[in-house]
Amino acid sequence: MSKQHVVIVGGGVIGLLTAFNLASKVQSVVLLERSGVGQESSWAGGGIVSPLYPWRYSPAVTALAHWSQDFYPQLAERLLGATGIDPEVHKTGLYWLDLDDEKEALAWAQRLNRPLSSVDISQVHDAVPVMGGGYSRAIYMPDIANVRNPRLVKSLKAALLAMPNVMIHEQCEVSGFVRDGHRVIGVSTAAGDVLADSVVLAAGAWSGDLLGTLGLELPVEPVKGQMILFKCASDFLPSMILAKGRYAIPRRDGHILVGSTLEYEGYDKTPTDTALESLRASAVELIPALADAEVVGHWAGLRPGSPEGIPFIGPVPNHDGLWLNCGHFRNGLVLAPASCQLLSDLLVGEAPIIDPVPYAPEGRIQR
Ligand SMILES: Cc1cc2nc3c(=O)[nH]c(=O)nc-3n(C[C@H](O)[C@H](O)[C@H](O)COP(=O)(O)OP(=O)(O)OC[C@H]3O[C@@H](n4cnc5c(N)ncnc54)[C@H](O)[C@@H]3O)c2cc1C
């Protein structure tokens, strides 16, 4: 075990899982969260354990996604065993309807040996009787799951609270970094400085603001996403379905999430009537029976948008002791296990699970 003391800034899924991984590798971990842990994007997301259109992403995103997809069931089992809180990894498969780039999707799947195939639309109606009638083509990947992200973060928090060398401070905003020459030796908060051997910045959409206090420009920006929620019978929707950029996700208990919008509105995360109506229209097009269902929830979250959705994972050049794990954009839940394992491998000097080069901050942040 390394003798390091580590501070993590931000308690979304990325900060929490980074803490969880590091706890067994370093002497102590302190996680600082401005509000309550797991209440921002990691709560608001849909929890699909796949990029929405995986074939449209770079090999860098694909590598993290595939490692994580394989790992999710064991992570959920471990968390359930440790905390009694089930993150509910729900393997339903996903149907994409009337895609423009179906050929590219199938070619990608063949190249990477993923189980994606085209399905006759009548078979989709048999499998998902509530699906709307206006579609003519579908492709299907049977092994895609969704995770109940609010429970995932709750169970990560509970697991961390039970670890003797982990401390979580909520309502503790980090305002900047403490430096000693080229080294970052801690962070500043209203309650005083917190010193550490290593600082991991995992502040989601707000990571760029904090790095800006060091005169560095990190291209991570907030991208608002709104979702609506219905409650149906538990067997109402057997699979996830997606058309025209909108999707329906069934939870095990019959909650159906429909998302999402993609809005560049700064840090405003007020849910709007326009989005509500647009999401409801998409929901009814996908599943006509939802016209009679009540919308029981409507919220917005801020994704940490980054160029091509490639997260920043690794050390910050010329700032020894400072590490990034942020910028996961639309895929932070699916990418979390691999991203946090990779960061932890690099920080303690173990062989990394995958090639870290594509995610390295070096060359991707401006001074
Ligand atoms: C509508 C929507 C749908 C989505 N659907 C999916 C999906 O289906 N699958 C998927 O994989 N991903 C999805 N995502 C994306 C995913 O939710 C994010 O990529 C992921 O949650 C990012 O995690 P994070 O920990 O980096 O950020 P966050 O969860 O936002 O956490 C960052 C934390 O840092 C804290 N913080 C910020 N500044 C400070 C500071 N100065 N001091 C202390 N703490 C600070 C914040 O309070 C926050 O708790 C979706 C997102 C949205 C909004």
Coordinates of C-alpha atoms and ligand atoms in Angstrom, one line a residue:
M1 CA 0.0 0.0 0.0
S2 CA 1.2 3.5 -0.9
K3 CA 1.7 5.9 2.0
Q4 CA -0.1 8.6 0.1
H5 CA -2.9 10.9 1.5
V6 CA -5.3 11.7 -1.3
V7 CA -7.9 14.5 -1.6
I8 CA -10.7 14.1 -4.1
V9 CA -12.7 17.1 -5.2
G10 CA -16.3 16.3 -6.2
G11 CA -18.6 13.5 -5.1
G12 CA -20.3 12.4 -8.3
V13 CA -19.9 8.9 -9.5
I14 CA -16.4 9.7 -10.7
G15 CA -15.2 11.1 -7.4
L16 CA -17.0 8.4 -5.4
L17 CA -15.7 5.5 -7.4
T18 CA -12.2 7.0 -7.5
A19 CA -12.3 7.1 -3.7
F20 CA -13.6 3.5 -3.6
N21 CA -10.7 2.2 -5.7
L22 CA -8.0 4.2 -4.0
A23 CA -9.1 3.3 -0.5
S24 CA -7.4 -0.1 -0.6
K25 CA -4.3 1.4 -2.2
V26 CA -3.4 4.5 -0.3
Q27 CA -3.1 5.5 3.4
S28 CA -6.1 7.9 3.4
V29 CA -8.7 9.4 1.2
V30 CA -10.7 12.6 1.9
L31 CA -13.5 13.4 -0.5
L32 CA -14.8 17.0 -0.5
E33 CA -18.2 17.8 -2.0
R34 CA -19.8 21.2 -2.3
S35 CA -23.4 20.0 -1.7
G36 CA -24.4 16.5 -0.9
V37 CA -22.6 13.6 -2.8
G38 CA -24.3 12.2 -5.9
Q39 CA -26.8 14.9 -6.4
E40 CA -25.7 16.4 -9.7
S41 CA -25.2 14.8 -13.1
S42 CA -24.6 11.4 -11.6
W43 CA -28.1 11.5 -10.0
A44 CA -29.8 13.1 -13.1
G45 CA -28.5 10.7 -15.8
G46 CA -30.4 7.9 -17.4
G47 CA -27.8 5.2 -16.5
I48 CA -27.6 3.4 -19.8
V49 CA -24.5 1.3 -19.6
S50 CA -23.5 2.1 -23.1
P51 CA -22.8 5.2 -25.2
L52 CA -26.1 6.1 -27.0
Y53 CA -24.6 5.3 -30.4
P54 CA -21.4 3.4 -29.5
W55 CA -20.2 3.1 -33.1
R56 CA -20.0 6.9 -33.4
Y57 CA -17.3 7.3 -30.7
S58 CA -13.5 7.1 -30.9
P59 CA -11.6 3.9 -29.9
A60 CA -10.7 5.8 -26.7
V61 CA -14.3 6.0 -25.5
T62 CA -15.0 2.5 -26.7
A63 CA -12.1 1.1 -24.7
L64 CA -13.4 2.6 -21.4
A65 CA -17.0 1.6 -22.3
H66 CA -16.2 -2.1 -23.0
W67 CA -14.0 -2.5 -19.9
S68 CA -16.8 -0.9 -17.7
Q69 CA -19.6 -2.9 -19.3
D70 CA -17.9 -6.2 -18.4
F71 CA -17.2 -4.9 -14.9
Y72 CA -20.6 -3.4 -13.9
P73 CA -22.3 -6.7 -12.7
Q74 CA -19.5 -7.4 -10.3
L75 CA -19.3 -3.9 -9.0
A76 CA -23.1 -3.9 -8.3
E77 CA -22.8 -7.2 -6.6
R78 CA -19.9 -6.0 -4.4
L79 CA -21.8 -2.8 -3.5
L80 CA -25.0 -4.7 -2.7
G81 CA -23.0 -7.1 -0.5
A82 CA -21.2 -4.3 1.3
T83 CA -24.1 -1.9 1.8
G84 CA -27.4 -3.7 1.2
I85 CA -28.2 -1.0 -1.4
D86 CA -28.7 -2.6 -4.9
P87 CA -27.5 -0.3 -7.8
E88 CA -29.9 -2.5 -9.9
V89 CA -27.9 -3.3 -13.0
H90 CA -30.9 -4.2 -15.3
K91 CA -29.9 -6.0 -18.5
T92 CA -32.8 -5.3 -20.9
G93 CA -31.0 -4.9 -24.2
L94 CA -31.5 -1.9 -26.5
Y95 CA -33.4 -1.5 -29.8
W96 CA -32.3 1.4 -32.1
L97 CA -35.1 2.3 -34.5
D98 CA -34.9 3.7 -38.0
L99 CA -31.2 4.7 -37.8
D100 CA -29.6 6.6 -40.6
D101 CA -26.2 5.0 -40.0
E102 CA -27.4 1.4 -39.5
K103 CA -24.8 0.1 -41.9
E104 CA -21.9 1.8 -40.0
A105 CA -23.3 0.4 -36.8
L106 CA -23.4 -3.2 -38.0
A107 CA -19.9 -2.9 -39.6
W108 CA -18.6 -1.5 -36.3
A109 CA -20.1 -4.4 -34.4
Q110 CA -18.7 -7.0 -36.7
R111 CA -15.2 -5.4 -36.5
L112 CA -15.3 -5.3 -32.7
N113 CA -17.2 -8.6 -32.3
R114 CA -20.1 -7.1 -30.4
P115 CA -23.5 -8.8 -30.5
L116 CA -25.4 -6.1 -32.5
S117 CA -27.7 -7.3 -35.3
S118 CA -30.6 -6.2 -37.4
V119 CA -34.0 -7.4 -36.4
D120 CA -37.2 -7.6 -38.4
I121 CA -39.6 -4.9 -37.1
S122 CA -42.4 -7.4 -36.5
Q123 CA -40.1 -9.2 -34.1
V124 CA -39.5 -6.0 -32.2
H125 CA -43.3 -5.5 -31.9
D126 CA -43.6 -9.1 -30.6
A127 CA -40.8 -8.4 -28.1
V128 CA -42.0 -4.9 -27.1
P129 CA -45.8 -4.8 -27.7
V130 CA -46.1 -1.2 -26.3
M131 CA -43.8 0.2 -29.0
G132 CA -45.3 2.7 -31.5
G133 CA -46.2 1.7 -35.0
G134 CA -44.3 4.3 -37.1
Y135 CA -41.0 2.4 -37.4
S136 CA -39.7 0.2 -40.2
R137 CA -36.2 -0.9 -39.2
A138 CA -34.4 -1.9 -36.0
I139 CA -31.0 -3.1 -34.7
Y140 CA -30.7 -4.8 -31.3
M141 CA -27.9 -5.4 -28.8
P142 CA -29.2 -7.9 -26.2
D143 CA -26.5 -7.4 -23.5
I144 CA -26.9 -3.7 -22.7
A145 CA -28.0 -2.9 -19.2
N146 CA -29.0 0.2 -17.4
V147 CA -28.0 1.0 -13.8
R148 CA -30.2 2.9 -11.3
N149 CA -27.7 5.7 -10.9
P150 CA -29.3 7.4 -7.8
R151 CA -28.9 4.0 -6.0
L152 CA -25.4 3.5 -7.4
V153 CA -24.2 6.8 -5.9
K154 CA -26.1 6.1 -2.6
S155 CA -24.5 2.7 -2.3
L156 CA -21.0 4.0 -3.1
K157 CA -21.5 6.6 -0.4
A158 CA -22.5 4.0 2.1
A159 CA -19.6 1.8 1.2
L160 CA -17.1 4.6 1.6
L161 CA -18.6 5.7 5.0
A162 CA -17.8 2.1 6.2
M163 CA -14.1 2.4 5.2
P164 CA -11.9 3.5 8.1
N165 CA -9.4 5.4 6.0
V166 CA -12.0 7.4 4.0
M167 CA -13.6 10.7 5.1
I168 CA -16.4 12.4 3.2
H169 CA -17.0 16.1 3.8
E170 CA -20.2 17.4 2.4
Q171 CA -21.2 21.1 2.1
C172 CA -17.5 21.7 1.7
E173 CA -16.7 23.7 -1.5
V174 CA -13.2 23.8 -2.8
S175 CA -12.2 27.3 -3.9
G176 CA -8.7 26.7 -5.2
F177 CA -5.4 24.8 -4.8
V178 CA -2.6 25.1 -2.3
R179 CA 0.8 25.2 -4.0
D180 CA 4.4 24.8 -3.1
G181 CA 6.4 25.8 -6.2
H182 CA 5.3 23.5 -9.1
R183 CA 3.6 21.1 -6.7
V184 CA 0.0 21.1 -5.7
I185 CA -0.1 20.2 -2.0
G186 CA -3.7 20.6 -1.2
V187 CA -6.9 22.5 -1.7
S188 CA -8.5 25.6 -0.1
T189 CA -12.0 25.5 1.5
A190 CA -13.9 27.9 3.7
A191 CA -13.1 25.7 6.6
G192 CA -9.3 25.9 5.9
D193 CA -6.8 24.2 3.7
V194 CA -6.8 20.5 3.3
L195 CA -3.3 19.2 2.5
A196 CA -2.5 16.0 0.6
D197 CA 0.2 14.2 -1.4
S198 CA -2.2 14.0 -4.4
V199 CA -5.3 15.9 -5.4
V200 CA -7.8 14.4 -7.8
L201 CA -10.1 16.9 -9.6
A202 CA -13.4 15.1 -10.3
A203 CA -15.8 18.1 -10.1
G204 CA -17.8 17.2 -13.3
A205 CA -19.1 20.2 -15.3
W206 CA -17.4 22.6 -12.8
S207 CA -13.8 21.1 -13.2
G208 CA -12.8 23.8 -15.7
D209 CA -13.6 26.6 -13.3
L210 CA -11.4 25.1 -10.6
L211 CA -8.5 24.4 -13.0
G212 CA -8.9 28.0 -14.2
T213 CA -7.7 29.2 -10.8
L214 CA -4.3 27.8 -11.8
G215 CA -4.4 29.7 -15.1
L216 CA -5.2 26.5 -17.0
E217 CA -7.9 26.2 -19.6
L218 CA -9.7 22.9 -19.5
P219 CA -12.3 22.4 -22.3
V220 CA -15.0 21.0 -20.1
E221 CA -18.4 22.8 -20.1
P222 CA -21.8 22.2 -18.7
V223 CA -24.3 20.7 -21.1
K224 CA -27.8 20.6 -19.7
G225 CA -29.9 17.5 -20.1
Q226 CA -33.6 17.1 -19.1
M227 CA -35.5 13.9 -18.5
I228 CA -39.0 12.9 -17.6
L229 CA -40.3 9.9 -15.6
F230 CA -43.4 7.7 -15.8
K231 CA -44.5 4.9 -13.5
C232 CA -46.0 1.8 -15.2
A233 CA -46.4 -1.9 -14.3
S234 CA -43.1 -3.6 -13.8
D235 CA -43.4 -5.6 -17.1
F236 CA -44.7 -2.7 -19.2
L237 CA -41.5 -2.1 -21.2
P238 CA -39.1 -5.1 -21.5
S239 CA -36.3 -3.4 -23.3
M240 CA -34.7 0.0 -23.8
I241 CA -35.8 1.6 -27.1
L242 CA -34.2 4.6 -28.9
A243 CA -35.3 6.6 -32.0
K244 CA -34.4 10.1 -33.2
G245 CA -32.0 10.7 -30.3
R246 CA -34.7 10.0 -27.7
Y247 CA -34.9 6.9 -25.5
A248 CA -37.0 5.1 -23.0
I249 CA -35.3 3.2 -20.2
P250 CA -37.3 0.8 -18.0
R251 CA -36.2 0.3 -14.3
R252 CA -37.0 -3.0 -12.6
D253 CA -40.0 -1.5 -10.7
G254 CA -41.8 -0.1 -13.8
H255 CA -40.4 3.4 -13.7
I256 CA -39.7 4.6 -17.3
L257 CA -37.3 7.4 -17.9
V258 CA -37.5 9.3 -21.2
G259 CA -34.6 11.5 -22.2
S260 CA -33.0 13.6 -23.0
T261 CA -32.3 17.2 -24.2
L262 CA -28.9 18.6 -25.1
E263 CA -28.7 22.3 -24.2
Y264 CA -25.8 24.7 -24.0
E265 CA -27.2 27.0 -21.4
G266 CA -24.3 27.5 -19.0
Y267 CA -24.9 26.4 -15.4
D268 CA -28.7 26.9 -15.5
K269 CA -30.5 23.6 -14.7
T270 CA -34.0 24.8 -14.4
P271 CA -36.4 22.2 -16.0
T272 CA -38.5 23.9 -18.7
D273 CA -42.1 23.5 -20.0
T274 CA -40.8 23.4 -23.6
A275 CA -38.5 20.4 -22.8
L276 CA -41.3 18.7 -20.9
E277 CA -43.7 18.9 -23.9
S278 CA -41.0 17.8 -26.3
L279 CA -39.9 14.9 -24.2
R280 CA -43.6 13.9 -23.6
A281 CA -44.2 14.0 -27.4
S282 CA -41.1 11.8 -28.0
A283 CA -42.3 9.4 -25.3
V284 CA -45.8 9.1 -26.9
E285 CA -44.2 8.5 -30.3
L286 CA -42.0 5.7 -28.9
I287 CA -44.8 4.3 -26.7
P288 CA -48.3 5.5 -27.5
A289 CA -49.8 4.2 -24.2
L290 CA -47.7 6.8 -22.3
A291 CA -50.2 9.4 -23.6
D292 CA -52.5 8.3 -20.8
A293 CA -49.7 8.1 -18.2
E294 CA -48.8 10.8 -15.7
V295 CA -45.4 12.4 -15.7
V296 CA -44.2 11.7 -12.2
G297 CA -40.8 13.4 -12.4
H298 CA -39.0 16.0 -14.5
W299 CA -35.5 17.2 -13.9
A300 CA -32.3 18.6 -15.4
G301 CA -28.6 17.8 -14.9
L302 CA -25.4 19.3 -16.2
R303 CA -23.2 16.9 -18.1
P304 CA -19.4 17.6 -18.1
G305 CA -19.1 18.2 -21.8
S306 CA -15.7 17.6 -23.4
P307 CA -14.3 17.5 -27.0
E308 CA -15.5 14.2 -28.5
G309 CA -16.6 13.1 -25.1
I310 CA -13.1 11.8 -24.3
P311 CA -12.5 12.3 -20.5
F312 CA -9.4 13.8 -19.0
I313 CA -7.7 11.1 -16.8
G314 CA -4.2 11.5 -15.6
P315 CA -1.6 13.9 -14.2
V316 CA -1.7 17.7 -14.9
P317 CA 1.6 18.6 -16.5
N318 CA 3.8 21.1 -14.6
H319 CA 1.6 20.7 -11.5
D320 CA 3.0 17.7 -9.7
G321 CA 0.5 16.1 -7.4
L322 CA -2.6 17.2 -9.3
W323 CA -4.7 14.7 -11.2
L324 CA -7.8 14.9 -13.4
N325 CA -10.7 12.5 -13.7
C326 CA -13.4 14.6 -15.5
G327 CA -15.1 15.5 -18.7
H328 CA -17.1 12.3 -19.2
F329 CA -19.9 14.2 -21.1
R330 CA -22.8 11.9 -22.0
N331 CA -21.2 8.7 -20.8
G332 CA -20.0 9.2 -17.2
L333 CA -22.0 6.3 -15.8
V334 CA -20.9 3.8 -18.3
L335 CA -17.3 5.0 -18.4
A336 CA -16.9 5.3 -14.6
P337 CA -15.6 1.9 -13.6
A338 CA -12.7 1.9 -16.2
S339 CA -12.0 5.6 -15.7
C340 CA -11.7 5.3 -12.0
Q341 CA -9.6 2.2 -12.2
L342 CA -7.3 3.8 -14.7
L343 CA -6.8 6.9 -12.6
S344 CA -6.1 4.8 -9.5
D345 CA -3.6 2.6 -11.4
L346 CA -1.7 5.7 -12.6
L347 CA -1.8 7.5 -9.3
V348 CA -0.3 4.5 -7.3
G349 CA 2.1 3.5 -10.1
E350 CA 0.5 0.2 -11.1
A351 CA 0.2 -1.2 -14.6
P352 CA -2.8 0.6 -16.2
I353 CA -5.8 -1.5 -17.2
I354 CA -5.7 0.2 -20.6
D355 CA -3.4 2.5 -22.6
P356 CA -3.7 5.9 -20.8
V357 CA -2.4 8.0 -23.6
P358 CA -5.7 9.1 -25.2
Y359 CA -7.0 10.5 -21.9
A360 CA -3.8 12.2 -20.8
P361 CA -4.4 15.9 -19.9
E362 CA -0.9 16.6 -21.4
G363 CA -1.4 18.5 -24.7
R364 CA -5.2 18.8 -24.2
I365 CA -5.3 21.8 -21.8
Q366 CA -4.1 25.3 -22.6
R367 CA -2.0 27.6 -20.5
Ligands
LIG1 C1 -30.1 13.9 -18.6 C2 -28.8 13.1 -18.5 C3 -28.8 11.8 -19.0 C4 -27.6 11.1 -18.9 N1 -27.6 9.8 -19.3 C5 -26.5 9.0 -19.2 C6 -26.5 7.6 -19.5 O1 -27.6 7.1 -19.8 N2 -25.4 6.9 -19.4 C7 -24.2 7.5 -19.0 O2 -23.2 6.8 -18.9 N3 -24.2 8.8 -18.6 C8 -25.3 9.6 -18.7 N4 -25.2 10.9 -18.4 C9 -23.9 11.5 -18.1 C10 -23.5 11.2 -16.7 O3 -24.6 11.5 -15.8 C11 -22.3 12.1 -16.4 O4 -21.3 12.0 -17.4 C12 -21.6 11.7 -15.0 O5 -22.6 11.7 -14.0 C13 -20.5 12.7 -14.6 O6 -20.1 12.3 -13.3 P1 -19.2 13.3 -12.5 O7 -18.9 12.6 -11.2 O8 -18.0 13.7 -13.3 O9 -20.1 14.6 -12.3 P2 -21.2 15.0 -11.3 O10 -22.1 13.9 -11.0 O11 -21.8 16.3 -11.8 O12 -20.4 15.3 -10.0 C14 -19.5 16.4 -9.8 C15 -19.6 16.8 -8.3 O13 -18.6 17.8 -8.1 C16 -19.1 18.7 -7.1 N5 -18.4 19.9 -7.2 C17 -18.3 20.8 -8.2 N6 -17.5 21.8 -7.9 C18 -17.0 21.6 -6.7 C19 -16.2 22.3 -5.8 N7 -15.7 23.5 -6.2 N8 -15.9 21.8 -4.6 C20 -16.5 20.6 -4.2 N9 -17.3 19.9 -5.0 C21 -17.6 20.4 -6.2 C22 -20.6 18.8 -7.6 O14 -21.4 19.3 -6.5 C23 -20.9 17.4 -8.0 O15 -21.5 16.7 -6.9 C24 -26.4 11.7 -18.4 C25 -26.4 13.0 -17.9 C26 -27.6 13.7 -18.0 C27 -27.6 15.1 -17.4

